[in-house]
mmCIF file of C-alpha atoms in Angstrom:
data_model
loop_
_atom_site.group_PDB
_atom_site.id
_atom_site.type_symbol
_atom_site.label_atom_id
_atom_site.label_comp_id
_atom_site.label_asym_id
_atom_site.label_seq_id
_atom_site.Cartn_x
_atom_site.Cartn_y
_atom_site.Cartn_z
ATOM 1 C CA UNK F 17 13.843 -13.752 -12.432
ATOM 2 C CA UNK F 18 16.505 -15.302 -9.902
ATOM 3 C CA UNK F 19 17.497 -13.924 -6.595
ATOM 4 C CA UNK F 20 17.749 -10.426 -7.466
ATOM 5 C CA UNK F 21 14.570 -10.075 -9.143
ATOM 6 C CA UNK F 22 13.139 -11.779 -6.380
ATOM 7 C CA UNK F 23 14.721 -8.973 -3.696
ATOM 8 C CA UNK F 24 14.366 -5.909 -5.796
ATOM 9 C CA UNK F 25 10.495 -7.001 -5.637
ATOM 10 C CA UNK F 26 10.783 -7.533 -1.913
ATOM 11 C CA UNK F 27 12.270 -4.740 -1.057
ATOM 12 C CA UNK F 28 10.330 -2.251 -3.597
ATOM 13 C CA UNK F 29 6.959 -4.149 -1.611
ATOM 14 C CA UNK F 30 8.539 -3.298 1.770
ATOM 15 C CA UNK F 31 9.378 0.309 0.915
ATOM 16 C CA UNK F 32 5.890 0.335 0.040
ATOM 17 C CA UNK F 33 4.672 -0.785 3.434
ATOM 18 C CA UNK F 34 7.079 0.847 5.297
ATOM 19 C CA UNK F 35 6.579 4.266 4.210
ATOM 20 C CA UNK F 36 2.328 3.824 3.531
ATOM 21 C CA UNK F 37 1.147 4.451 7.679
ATOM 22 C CA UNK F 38 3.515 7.144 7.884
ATOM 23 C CA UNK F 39 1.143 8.644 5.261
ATOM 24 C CA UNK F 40 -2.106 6.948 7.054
ATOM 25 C CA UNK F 41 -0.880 8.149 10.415
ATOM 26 C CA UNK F 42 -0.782 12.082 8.417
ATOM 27 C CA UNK F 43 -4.399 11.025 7.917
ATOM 28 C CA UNK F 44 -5.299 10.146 11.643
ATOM 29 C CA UNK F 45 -3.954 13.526 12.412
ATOM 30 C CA UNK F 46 -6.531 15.189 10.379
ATOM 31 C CA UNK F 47 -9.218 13.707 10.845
ATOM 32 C CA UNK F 48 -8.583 13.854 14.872
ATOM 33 C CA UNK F 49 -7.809 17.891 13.945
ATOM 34 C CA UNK F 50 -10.757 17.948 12.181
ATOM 35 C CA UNK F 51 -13.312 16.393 15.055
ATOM 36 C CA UNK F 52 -11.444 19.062 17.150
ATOM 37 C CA UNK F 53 -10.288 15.993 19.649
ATOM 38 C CA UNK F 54 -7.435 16.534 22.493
ATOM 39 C CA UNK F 55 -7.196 20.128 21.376
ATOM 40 C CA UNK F 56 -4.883 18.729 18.952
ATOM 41 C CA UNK F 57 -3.201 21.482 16.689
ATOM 42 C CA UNK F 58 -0.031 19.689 15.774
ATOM 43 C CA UNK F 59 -0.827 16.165 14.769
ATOM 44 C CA UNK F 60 2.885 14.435 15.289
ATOM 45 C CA UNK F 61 1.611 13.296 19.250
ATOM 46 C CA UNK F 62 -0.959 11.519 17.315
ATOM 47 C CA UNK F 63 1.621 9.471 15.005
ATOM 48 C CA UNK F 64 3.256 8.722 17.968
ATOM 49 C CA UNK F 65 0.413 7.049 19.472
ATOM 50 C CA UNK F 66 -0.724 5.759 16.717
ATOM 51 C CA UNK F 67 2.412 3.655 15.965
ATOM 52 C CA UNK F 68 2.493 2.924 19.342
ATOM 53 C CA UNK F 69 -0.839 1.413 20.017
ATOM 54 C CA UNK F 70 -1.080 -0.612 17.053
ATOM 55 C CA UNK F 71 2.973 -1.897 16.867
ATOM 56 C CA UNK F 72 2.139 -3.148 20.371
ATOM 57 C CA UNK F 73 -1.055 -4.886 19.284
ATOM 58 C CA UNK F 74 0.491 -6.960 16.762
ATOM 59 C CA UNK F 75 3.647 -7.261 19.525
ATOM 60 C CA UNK F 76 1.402 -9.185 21.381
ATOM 61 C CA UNK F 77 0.049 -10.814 18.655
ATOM 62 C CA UNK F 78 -2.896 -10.293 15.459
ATOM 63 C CA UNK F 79 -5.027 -13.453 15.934
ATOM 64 C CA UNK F 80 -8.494 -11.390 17.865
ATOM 65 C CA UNK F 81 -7.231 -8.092 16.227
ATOM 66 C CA UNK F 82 -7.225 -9.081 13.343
ATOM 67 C CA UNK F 83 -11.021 -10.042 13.620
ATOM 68 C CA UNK F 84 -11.542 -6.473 15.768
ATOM 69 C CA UNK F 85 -9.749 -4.466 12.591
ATOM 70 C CA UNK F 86 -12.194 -6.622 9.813
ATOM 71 C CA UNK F 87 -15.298 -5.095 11.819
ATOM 72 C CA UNK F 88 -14.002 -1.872 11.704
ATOM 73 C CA UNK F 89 -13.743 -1.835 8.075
ATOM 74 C CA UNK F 90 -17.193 -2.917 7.411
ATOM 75 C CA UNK F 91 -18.108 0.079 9.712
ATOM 76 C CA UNK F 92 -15.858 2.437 7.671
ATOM 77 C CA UNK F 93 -17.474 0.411 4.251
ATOM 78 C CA UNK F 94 -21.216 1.680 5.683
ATOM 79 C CA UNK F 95 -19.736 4.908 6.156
ATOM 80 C CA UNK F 96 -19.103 5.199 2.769
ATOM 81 C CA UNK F 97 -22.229 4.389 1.828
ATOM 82 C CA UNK F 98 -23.679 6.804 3.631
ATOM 83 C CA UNK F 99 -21.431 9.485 2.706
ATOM 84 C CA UNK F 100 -22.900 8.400 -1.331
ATOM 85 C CA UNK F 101 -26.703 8.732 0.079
ATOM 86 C CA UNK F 102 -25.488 11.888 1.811
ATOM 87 C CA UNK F 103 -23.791 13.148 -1.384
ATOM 88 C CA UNK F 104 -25.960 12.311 -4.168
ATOM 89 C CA UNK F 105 -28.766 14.849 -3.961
ATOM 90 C CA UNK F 106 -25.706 17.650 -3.945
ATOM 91 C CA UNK F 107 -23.988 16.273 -7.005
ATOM 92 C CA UNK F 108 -22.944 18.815 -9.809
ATOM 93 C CA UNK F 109 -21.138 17.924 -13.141
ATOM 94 C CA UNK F 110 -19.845 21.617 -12.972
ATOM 95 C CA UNK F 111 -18.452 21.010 -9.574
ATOM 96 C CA UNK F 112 -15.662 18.429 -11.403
ATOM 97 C CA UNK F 113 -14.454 21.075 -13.292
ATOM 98 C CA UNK F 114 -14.176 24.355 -10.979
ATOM 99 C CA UNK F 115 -10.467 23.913 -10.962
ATOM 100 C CA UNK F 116 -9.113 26.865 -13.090
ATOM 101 C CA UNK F 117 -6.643 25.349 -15.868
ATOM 102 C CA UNK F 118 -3.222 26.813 -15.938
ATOM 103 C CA UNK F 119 -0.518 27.032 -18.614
ATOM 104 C CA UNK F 120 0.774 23.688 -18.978
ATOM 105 C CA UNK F 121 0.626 21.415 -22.094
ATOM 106 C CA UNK F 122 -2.730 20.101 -22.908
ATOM 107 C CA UNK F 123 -4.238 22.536 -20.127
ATOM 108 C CA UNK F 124 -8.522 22.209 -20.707
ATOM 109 C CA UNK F 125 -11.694 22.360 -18.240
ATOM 110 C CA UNK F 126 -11.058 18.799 -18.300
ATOM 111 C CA UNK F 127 -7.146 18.429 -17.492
ATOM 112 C CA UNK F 128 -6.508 21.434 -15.772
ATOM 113 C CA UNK F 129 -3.061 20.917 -15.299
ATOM 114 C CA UNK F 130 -2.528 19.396 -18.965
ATOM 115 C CA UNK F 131 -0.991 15.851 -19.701
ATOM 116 C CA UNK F 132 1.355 16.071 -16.754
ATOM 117 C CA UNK F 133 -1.252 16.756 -14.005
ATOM 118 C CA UNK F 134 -2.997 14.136 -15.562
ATOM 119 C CA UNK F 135 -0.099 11.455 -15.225
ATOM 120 C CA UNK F 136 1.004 12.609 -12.064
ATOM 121 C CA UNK F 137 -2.422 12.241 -11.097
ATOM 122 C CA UNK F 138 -2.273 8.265 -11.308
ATOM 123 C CA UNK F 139 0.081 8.300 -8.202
ATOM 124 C CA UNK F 140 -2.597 9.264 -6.444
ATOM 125 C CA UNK F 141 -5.047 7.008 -7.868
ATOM 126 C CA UNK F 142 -2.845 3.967 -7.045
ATOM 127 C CA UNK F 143 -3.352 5.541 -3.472
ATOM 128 C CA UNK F 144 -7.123 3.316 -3.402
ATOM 129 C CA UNK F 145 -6.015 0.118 -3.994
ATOM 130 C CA UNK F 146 -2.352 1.107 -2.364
ATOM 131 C CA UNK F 147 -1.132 -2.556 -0.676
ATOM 132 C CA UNK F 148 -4.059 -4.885 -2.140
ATOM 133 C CA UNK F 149 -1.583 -6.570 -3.192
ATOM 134 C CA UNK F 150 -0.334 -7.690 0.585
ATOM 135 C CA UNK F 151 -3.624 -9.995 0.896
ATOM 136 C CA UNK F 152 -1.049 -12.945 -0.494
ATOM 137 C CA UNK F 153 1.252 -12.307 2.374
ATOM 138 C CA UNK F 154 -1.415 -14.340 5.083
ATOM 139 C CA UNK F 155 -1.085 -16.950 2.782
ATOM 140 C CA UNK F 156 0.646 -18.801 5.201
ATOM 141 C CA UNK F 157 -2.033 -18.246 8.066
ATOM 142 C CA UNK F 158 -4.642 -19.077 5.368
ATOM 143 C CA UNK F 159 -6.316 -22.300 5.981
ATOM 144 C CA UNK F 160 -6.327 -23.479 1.808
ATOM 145 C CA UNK F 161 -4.268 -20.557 -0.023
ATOM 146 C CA UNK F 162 -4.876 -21.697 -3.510
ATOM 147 C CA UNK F 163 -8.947 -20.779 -3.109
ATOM 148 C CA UNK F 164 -8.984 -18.367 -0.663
ATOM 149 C CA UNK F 165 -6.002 -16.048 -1.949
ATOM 150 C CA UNK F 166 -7.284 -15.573 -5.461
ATOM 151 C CA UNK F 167 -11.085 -15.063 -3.364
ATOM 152 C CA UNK F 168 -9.727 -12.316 -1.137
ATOM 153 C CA UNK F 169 -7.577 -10.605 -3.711
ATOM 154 C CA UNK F 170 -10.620 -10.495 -6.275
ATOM 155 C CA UNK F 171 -13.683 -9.623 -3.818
ATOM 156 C CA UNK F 172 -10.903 -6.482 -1.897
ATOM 157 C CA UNK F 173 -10.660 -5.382 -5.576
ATOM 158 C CA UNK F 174 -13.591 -5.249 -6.631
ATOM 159 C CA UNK F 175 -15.149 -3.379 -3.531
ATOM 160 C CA UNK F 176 -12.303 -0.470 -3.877
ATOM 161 C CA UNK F 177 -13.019 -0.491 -7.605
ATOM 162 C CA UNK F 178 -16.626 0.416 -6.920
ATOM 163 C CA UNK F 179 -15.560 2.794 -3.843
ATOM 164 C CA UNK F 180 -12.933 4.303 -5.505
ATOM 165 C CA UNK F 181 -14.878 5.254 -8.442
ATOM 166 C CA UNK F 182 -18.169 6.870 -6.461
ATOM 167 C CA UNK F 183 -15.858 9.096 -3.905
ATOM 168 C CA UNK F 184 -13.778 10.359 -7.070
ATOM 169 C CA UNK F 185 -17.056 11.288 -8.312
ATOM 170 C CA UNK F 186 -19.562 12.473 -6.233
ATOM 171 C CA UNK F 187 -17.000 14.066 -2.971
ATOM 172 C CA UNK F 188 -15.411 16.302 -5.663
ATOM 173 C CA UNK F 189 -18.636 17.193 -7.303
ATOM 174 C CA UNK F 190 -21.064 17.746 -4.219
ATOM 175 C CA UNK F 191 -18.030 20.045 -2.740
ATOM 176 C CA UNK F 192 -15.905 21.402 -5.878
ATOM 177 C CA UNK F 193 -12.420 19.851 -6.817
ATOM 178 C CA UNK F 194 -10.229 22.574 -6.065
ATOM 179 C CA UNK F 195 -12.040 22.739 -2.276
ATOM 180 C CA UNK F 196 -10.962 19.216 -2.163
ATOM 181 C CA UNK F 197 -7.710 19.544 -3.649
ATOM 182 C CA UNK F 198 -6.246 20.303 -0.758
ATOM 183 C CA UNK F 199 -8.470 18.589 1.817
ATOM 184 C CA UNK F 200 -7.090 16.180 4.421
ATOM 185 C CA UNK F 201 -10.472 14.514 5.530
ATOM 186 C CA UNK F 202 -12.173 15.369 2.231
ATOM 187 C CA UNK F 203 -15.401 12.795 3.159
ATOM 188 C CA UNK F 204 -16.839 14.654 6.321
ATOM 189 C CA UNK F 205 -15.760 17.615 4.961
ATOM 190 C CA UNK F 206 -17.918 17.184 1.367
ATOM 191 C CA UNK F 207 -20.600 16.788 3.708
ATOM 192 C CA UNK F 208 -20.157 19.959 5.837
ATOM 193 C CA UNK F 209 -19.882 21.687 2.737
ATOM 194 C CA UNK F 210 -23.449 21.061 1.720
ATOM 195 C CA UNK F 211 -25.248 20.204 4.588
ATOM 196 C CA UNK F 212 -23.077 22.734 7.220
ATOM 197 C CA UNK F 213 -20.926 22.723 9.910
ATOM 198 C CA UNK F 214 -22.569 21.223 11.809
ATOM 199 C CA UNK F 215 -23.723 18.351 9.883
ATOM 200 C CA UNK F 216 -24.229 15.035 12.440
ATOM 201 C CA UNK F 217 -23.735 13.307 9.112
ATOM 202 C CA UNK F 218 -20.265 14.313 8.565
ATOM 203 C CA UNK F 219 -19.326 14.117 12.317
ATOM 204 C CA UNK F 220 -20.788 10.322 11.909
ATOM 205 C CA UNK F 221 -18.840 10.301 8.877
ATOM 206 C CA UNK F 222 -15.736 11.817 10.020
ATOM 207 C CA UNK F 223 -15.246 9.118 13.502
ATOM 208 C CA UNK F 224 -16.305 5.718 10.263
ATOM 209 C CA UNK F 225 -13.417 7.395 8.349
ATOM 210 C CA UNK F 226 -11.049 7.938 11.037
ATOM 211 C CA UNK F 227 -11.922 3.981 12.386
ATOM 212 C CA UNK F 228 -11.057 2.484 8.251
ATOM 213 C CA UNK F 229 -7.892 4.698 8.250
ATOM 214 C CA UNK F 230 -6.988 2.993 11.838
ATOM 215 C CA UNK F 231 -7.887 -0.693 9.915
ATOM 216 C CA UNK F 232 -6.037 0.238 7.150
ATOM 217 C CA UNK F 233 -3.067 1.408 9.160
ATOM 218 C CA UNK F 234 -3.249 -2.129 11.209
ATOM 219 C CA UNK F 235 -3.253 -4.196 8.453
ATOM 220 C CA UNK F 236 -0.345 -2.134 6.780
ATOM 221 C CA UNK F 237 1.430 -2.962 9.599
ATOM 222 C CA UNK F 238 0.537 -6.728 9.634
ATOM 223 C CA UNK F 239 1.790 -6.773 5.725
ATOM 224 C CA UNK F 240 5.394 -4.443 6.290
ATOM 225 C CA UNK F 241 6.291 -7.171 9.404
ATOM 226 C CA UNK F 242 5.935 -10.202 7.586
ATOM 227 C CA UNK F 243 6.882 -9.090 4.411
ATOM 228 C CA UNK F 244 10.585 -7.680 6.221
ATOM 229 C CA UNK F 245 10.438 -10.872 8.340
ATOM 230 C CA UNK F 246 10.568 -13.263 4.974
ATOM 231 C CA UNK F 247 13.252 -11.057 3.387
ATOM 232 C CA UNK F 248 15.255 -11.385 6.282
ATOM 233 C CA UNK F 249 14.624 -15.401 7.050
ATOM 234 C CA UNK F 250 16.098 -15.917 4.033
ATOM 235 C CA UNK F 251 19.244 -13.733 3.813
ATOM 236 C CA UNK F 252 18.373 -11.181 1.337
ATOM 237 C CA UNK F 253 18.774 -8.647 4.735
ATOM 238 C CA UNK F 254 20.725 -8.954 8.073
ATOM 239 C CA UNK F 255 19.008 -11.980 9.769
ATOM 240 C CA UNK F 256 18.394 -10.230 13.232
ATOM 241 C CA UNK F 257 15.824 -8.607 11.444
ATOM 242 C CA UNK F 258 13.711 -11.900 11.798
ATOM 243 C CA UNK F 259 13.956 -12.336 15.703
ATOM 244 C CA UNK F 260 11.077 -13.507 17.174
ATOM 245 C CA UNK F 261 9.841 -12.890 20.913
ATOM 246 C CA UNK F 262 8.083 -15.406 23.026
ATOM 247 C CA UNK F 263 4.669 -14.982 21.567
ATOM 248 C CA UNK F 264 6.556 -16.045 18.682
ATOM 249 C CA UNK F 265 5.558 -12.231 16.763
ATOM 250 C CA UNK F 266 8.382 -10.682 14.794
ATOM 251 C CA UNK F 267 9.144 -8.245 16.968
ATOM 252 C CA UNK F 268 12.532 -6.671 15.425
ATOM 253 C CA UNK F 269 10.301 -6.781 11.988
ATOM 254 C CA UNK F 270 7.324 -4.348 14.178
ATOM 255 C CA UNK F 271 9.403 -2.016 15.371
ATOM 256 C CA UNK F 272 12.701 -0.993 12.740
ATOM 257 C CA UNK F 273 9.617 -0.189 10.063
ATOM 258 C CA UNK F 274 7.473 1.457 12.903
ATOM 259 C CA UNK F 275 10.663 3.661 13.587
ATOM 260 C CA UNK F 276 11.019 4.938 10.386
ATOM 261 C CA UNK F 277 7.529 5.276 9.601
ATOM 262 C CA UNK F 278 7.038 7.765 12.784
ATOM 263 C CA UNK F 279 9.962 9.485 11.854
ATOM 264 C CA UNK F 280 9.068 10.415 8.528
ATOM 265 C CA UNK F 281 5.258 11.162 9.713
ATOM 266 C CA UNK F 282 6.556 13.813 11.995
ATOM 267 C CA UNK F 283 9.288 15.152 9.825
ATOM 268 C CA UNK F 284 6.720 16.355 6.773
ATOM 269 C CA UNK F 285 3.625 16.052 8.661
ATOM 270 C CA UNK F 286 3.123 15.424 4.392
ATOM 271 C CA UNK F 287 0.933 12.650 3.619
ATOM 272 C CA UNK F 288 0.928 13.458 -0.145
ATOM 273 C CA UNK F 289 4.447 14.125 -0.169
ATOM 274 C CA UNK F 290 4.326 10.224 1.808
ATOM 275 C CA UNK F 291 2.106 8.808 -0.498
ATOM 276 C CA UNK F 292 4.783 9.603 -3.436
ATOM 277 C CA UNK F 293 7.271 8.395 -1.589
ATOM 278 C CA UNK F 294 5.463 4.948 -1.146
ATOM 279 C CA UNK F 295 3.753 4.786 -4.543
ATOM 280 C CA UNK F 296 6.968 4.762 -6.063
ATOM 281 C CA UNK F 297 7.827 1.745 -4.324
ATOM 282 C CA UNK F 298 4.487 -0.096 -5.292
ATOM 283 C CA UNK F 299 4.891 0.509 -8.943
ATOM 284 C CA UNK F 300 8.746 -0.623 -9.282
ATOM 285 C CA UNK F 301 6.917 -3.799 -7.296
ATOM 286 C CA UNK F 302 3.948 -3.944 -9.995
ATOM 287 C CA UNK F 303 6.751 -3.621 -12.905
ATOM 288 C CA UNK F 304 8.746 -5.888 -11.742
ATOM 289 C CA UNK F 305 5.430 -8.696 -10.840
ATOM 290 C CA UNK F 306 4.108 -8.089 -14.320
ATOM 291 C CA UNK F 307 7.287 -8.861 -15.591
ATOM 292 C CA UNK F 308 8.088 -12.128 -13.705
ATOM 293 C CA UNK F 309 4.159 -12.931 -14.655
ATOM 294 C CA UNK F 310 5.022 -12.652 -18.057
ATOM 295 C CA UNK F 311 8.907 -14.823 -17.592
ATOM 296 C CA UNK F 312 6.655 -17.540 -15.692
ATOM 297 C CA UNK F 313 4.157 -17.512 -18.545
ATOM 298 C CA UNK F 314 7.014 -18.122 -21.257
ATOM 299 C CA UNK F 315 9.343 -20.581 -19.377
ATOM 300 C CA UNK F 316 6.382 -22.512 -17.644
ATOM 301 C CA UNK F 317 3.173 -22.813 -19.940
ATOM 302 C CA UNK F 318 2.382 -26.385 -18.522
ATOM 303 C CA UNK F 319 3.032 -25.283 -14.761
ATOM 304 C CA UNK F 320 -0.182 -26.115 -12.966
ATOM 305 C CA UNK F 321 -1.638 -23.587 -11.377
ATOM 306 C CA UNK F 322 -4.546 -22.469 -8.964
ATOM 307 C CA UNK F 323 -5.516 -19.376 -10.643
ATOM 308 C CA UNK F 324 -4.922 -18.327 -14.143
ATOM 309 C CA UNK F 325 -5.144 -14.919 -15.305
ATOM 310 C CA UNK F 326 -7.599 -13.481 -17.884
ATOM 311 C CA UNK F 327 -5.930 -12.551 -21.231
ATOM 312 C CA UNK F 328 -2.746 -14.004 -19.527
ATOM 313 C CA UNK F 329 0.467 -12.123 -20.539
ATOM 314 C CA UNK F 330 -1.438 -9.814 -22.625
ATOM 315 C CA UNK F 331 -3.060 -8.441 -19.533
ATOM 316 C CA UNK F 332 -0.328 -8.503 -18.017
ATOM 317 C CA UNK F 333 1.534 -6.666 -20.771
ATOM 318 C CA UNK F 334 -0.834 -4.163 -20.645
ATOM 319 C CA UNK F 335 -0.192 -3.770 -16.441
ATOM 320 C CA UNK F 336 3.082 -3.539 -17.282
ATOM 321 C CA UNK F 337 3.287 -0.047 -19.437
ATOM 322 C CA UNK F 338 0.668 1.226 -16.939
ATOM 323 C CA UNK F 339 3.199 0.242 -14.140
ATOM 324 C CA UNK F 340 6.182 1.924 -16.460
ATOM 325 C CA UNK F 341 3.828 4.923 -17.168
ATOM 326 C CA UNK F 342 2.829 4.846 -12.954
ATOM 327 C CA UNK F 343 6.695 5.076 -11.850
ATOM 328 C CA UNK F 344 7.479 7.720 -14.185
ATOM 329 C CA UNK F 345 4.707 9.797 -12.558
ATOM 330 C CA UNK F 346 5.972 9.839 -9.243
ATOM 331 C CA UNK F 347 8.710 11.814 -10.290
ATOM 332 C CA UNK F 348 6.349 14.501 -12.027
ATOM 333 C CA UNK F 349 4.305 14.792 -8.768
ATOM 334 C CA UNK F 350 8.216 15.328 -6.702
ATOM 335 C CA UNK F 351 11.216 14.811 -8.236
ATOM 336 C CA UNK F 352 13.061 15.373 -5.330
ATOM 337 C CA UNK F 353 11.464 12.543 -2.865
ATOM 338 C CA UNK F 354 11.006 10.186 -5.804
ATOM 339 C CA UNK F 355 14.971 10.701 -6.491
ATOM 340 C CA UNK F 356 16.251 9.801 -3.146
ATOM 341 C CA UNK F 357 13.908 6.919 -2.946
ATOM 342 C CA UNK F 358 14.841 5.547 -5.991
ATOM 343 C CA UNK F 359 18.535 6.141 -4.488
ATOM 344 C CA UNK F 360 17.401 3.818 -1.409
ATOM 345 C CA UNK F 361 16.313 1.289 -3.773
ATOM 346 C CA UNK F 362 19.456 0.807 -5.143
ATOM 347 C CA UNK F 363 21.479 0.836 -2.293
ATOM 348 C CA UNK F 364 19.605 -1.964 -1.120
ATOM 349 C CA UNK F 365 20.134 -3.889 -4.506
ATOM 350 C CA UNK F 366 23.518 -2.730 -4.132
ATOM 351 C CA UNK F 367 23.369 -4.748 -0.288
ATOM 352 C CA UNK F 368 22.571 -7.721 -2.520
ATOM 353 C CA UNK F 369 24.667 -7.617 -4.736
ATOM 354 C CA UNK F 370 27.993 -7.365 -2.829
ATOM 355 C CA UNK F 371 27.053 -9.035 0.276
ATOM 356 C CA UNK F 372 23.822 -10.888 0.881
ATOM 357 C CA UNK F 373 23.264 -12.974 -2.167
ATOM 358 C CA UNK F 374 26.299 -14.795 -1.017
ATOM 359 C CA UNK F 375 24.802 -15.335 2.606
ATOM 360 C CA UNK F 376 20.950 -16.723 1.693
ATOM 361 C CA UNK F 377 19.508 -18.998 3.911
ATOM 362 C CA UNK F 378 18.918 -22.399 1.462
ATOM 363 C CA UNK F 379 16.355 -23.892 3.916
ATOM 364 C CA UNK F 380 14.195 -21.378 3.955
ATOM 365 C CA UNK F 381 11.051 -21.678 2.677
ATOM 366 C CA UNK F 382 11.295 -18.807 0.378
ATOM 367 C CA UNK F 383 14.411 -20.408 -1.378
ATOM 368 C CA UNK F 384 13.366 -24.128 -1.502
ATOM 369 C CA UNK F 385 11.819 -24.061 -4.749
ATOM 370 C CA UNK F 386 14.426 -21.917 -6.432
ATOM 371 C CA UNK F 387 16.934 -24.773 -5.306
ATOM 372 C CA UNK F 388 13.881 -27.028 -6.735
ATOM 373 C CA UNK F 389 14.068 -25.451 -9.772
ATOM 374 C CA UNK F 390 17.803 -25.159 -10.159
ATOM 375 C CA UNK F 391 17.774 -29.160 -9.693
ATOM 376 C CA UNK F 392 15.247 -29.771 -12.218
ATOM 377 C CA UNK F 393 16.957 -28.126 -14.714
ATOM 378 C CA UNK F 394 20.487 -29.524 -14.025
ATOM 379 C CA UNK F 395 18.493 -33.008 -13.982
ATOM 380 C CA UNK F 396 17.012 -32.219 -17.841
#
């Protein structure tokens, strides 16, 4: 879809990352309020450290870390299998509808907040596979990308499918759904619910979720730096952006996002109000990806390729009204934050547009094959 296309999906991505640990770090908070750790009783020292800690680690570079961070989410995976064993014996159908339904259109047992809790609803379900897509972005530090992309991608999706699925089910109907409505550690606390306070479960629980937030938070981090780091390498933003320090880490690309990301953490102290904020910038990605799917599909039917997708554009078709449907929601869930982030957005395209699509970097790799392109079709 040309330059532009190609930022307004980089830069919808990056709001993504940027603004997704802010909403982790809200997370951290809890869950350390919630093990009763430090005292803590205002969770914005927390962030602090948090960004801190982990901005530094990649700093000095992700290589061991990264490793480190992959064992700690196999320990937060067993947590959640023991939070299902833990769970299971509890579980009541009733429990999944306890949440009284109110006035709005559509209102049942089933929706209680009608057809527009239900859609705004999906924001939140985007929140368990939220940056899935970022796997793509070690491509470069991937040994052979075109098998072990498509791999990754397929085996991370399929294991928060699965996930997903049995803590929407069974947390909200061991503990009730309007108890965990409004939960911020809602595993340990499903288990403390049935088993009681002091449950060694849930405390177990409780320090496996807190160590998968702290992977997910790393890797988050990992995806936001390279993905501003290629954006700016290539012109579509100020180049500085792409400095590199001696251990040859993008070090400018660490710590603007970091910044931000702290700043909003300890400004709301909201992570749902954060996750809206960077779900909205995920789905304008997914719209915009499904759409240059289906271009690619139209304009290139013979271009070989790795990895094909099932159904092809009609799949993708299908992604695409559930992407449509997706950004529509986050302004249902807050109309407000969704407004001004959507005003970001464009100020950034409007960046483009007046100033840096006449100042991209032609050697870079992310612009080689466009000039590829270009010359192949002046050629024919």
């Amino acid at each position: 879809m040309g330059p532009l296309g190609g930022f307004a999906t980089g830069v919808a991505v990056l709001i993504e990352y940027a603004v997704a640990p802010a909403a982790i770090a809200t997370f951290i908070g809890g869950y350390i309020e919630a093990l009763g750790l430090f005292g803590m009783t205002n969770s914005w020292p927390v962030y602090l450290v948090t960004y801190a800690v982990f901005v530094g680690i990649h700093l000095y570079g992700v290589g061991e870390a990264l490793r480190l961070m992959f064992g700690i989410t196999v320990v937060a995976l067993l947590a959640l299998v023991v939070t299902v064993f833990a769970l299971i014996p509890h579980f009541d159908v009733a429990n999944l509808f306890d949440i009284v339904p109110d006035d709005a259109v559509g209102a049942s047992a089933f929706l209680p907040m009608g057809y527009a809790g239900a859609m705004a609803a999906l924001v939140y379900g985007i929140w368990f596979f939220l940056a899935i897509e970022g796997v793509p972005l070690a491509a470069e530090e991937t040994t052979d990308p075109a098998r072990d992309m498509p791999r990754g991608i397929i085996v991370g999706m399929l294991i928060l499918l699965v996930t997903g699925a049995l803590m929407l089910v069974l947390v909200p109907g061991a503990a009730g759904s309007e108890a965990m409505s409004t939960s911020d550690n809602p595993l340990p606390e499903a288990i403390r619910a049935v088993d009681g306070s002091g449950s060694v479960v849930a405390s177990i629980v409780n320090y496996a979720g807190l160590a998968g937030l702290i992977a997910s938070f790393f890797s988050i981090i990992y995806a936001y730096s390279r993905q501003l780091f290629a954006l700016s390498r290539a012109g579509y933003l100020p180049r500085w952006l792409s400095l590199t320090g001696g251990r040859r880490t993008p070090w400018v690309a660490l710590i603007v996002p970091g910044t931000i990301g702290f700043v909003l953490a300890a400004a709301t102290g909201d992570g749902g109000l954060l996750i809206n904020i960077a779900v909205f910038g995920a789905t304008v990605s997914y719209v915009l990806l499904n759409l240059s799917h289906i271009v690619l599909r139209i304009r290139e039917p013979d271009l070989p390729r790795a990895y094909r997708t099932p159904g092809g554009v009609v799949t993708t078709g299908i992604a695409l009204v559930l992407a449509v449907v997706a950004v529509i929601a986050t302004f249902l869930v807050d109309v407000l934050a969704a407004s001004i982030t959507a005003g970001v957005f464009l100020l950034f395209l409007a960046y483009f547009w007046f100033y840096s699509r006449h100042h991209l970097v032609a050697n870079a790799p992310e612009e080689e094959f466009a000039m590829l392109d270009d010359a192949d079709t002046t050629l024919h």
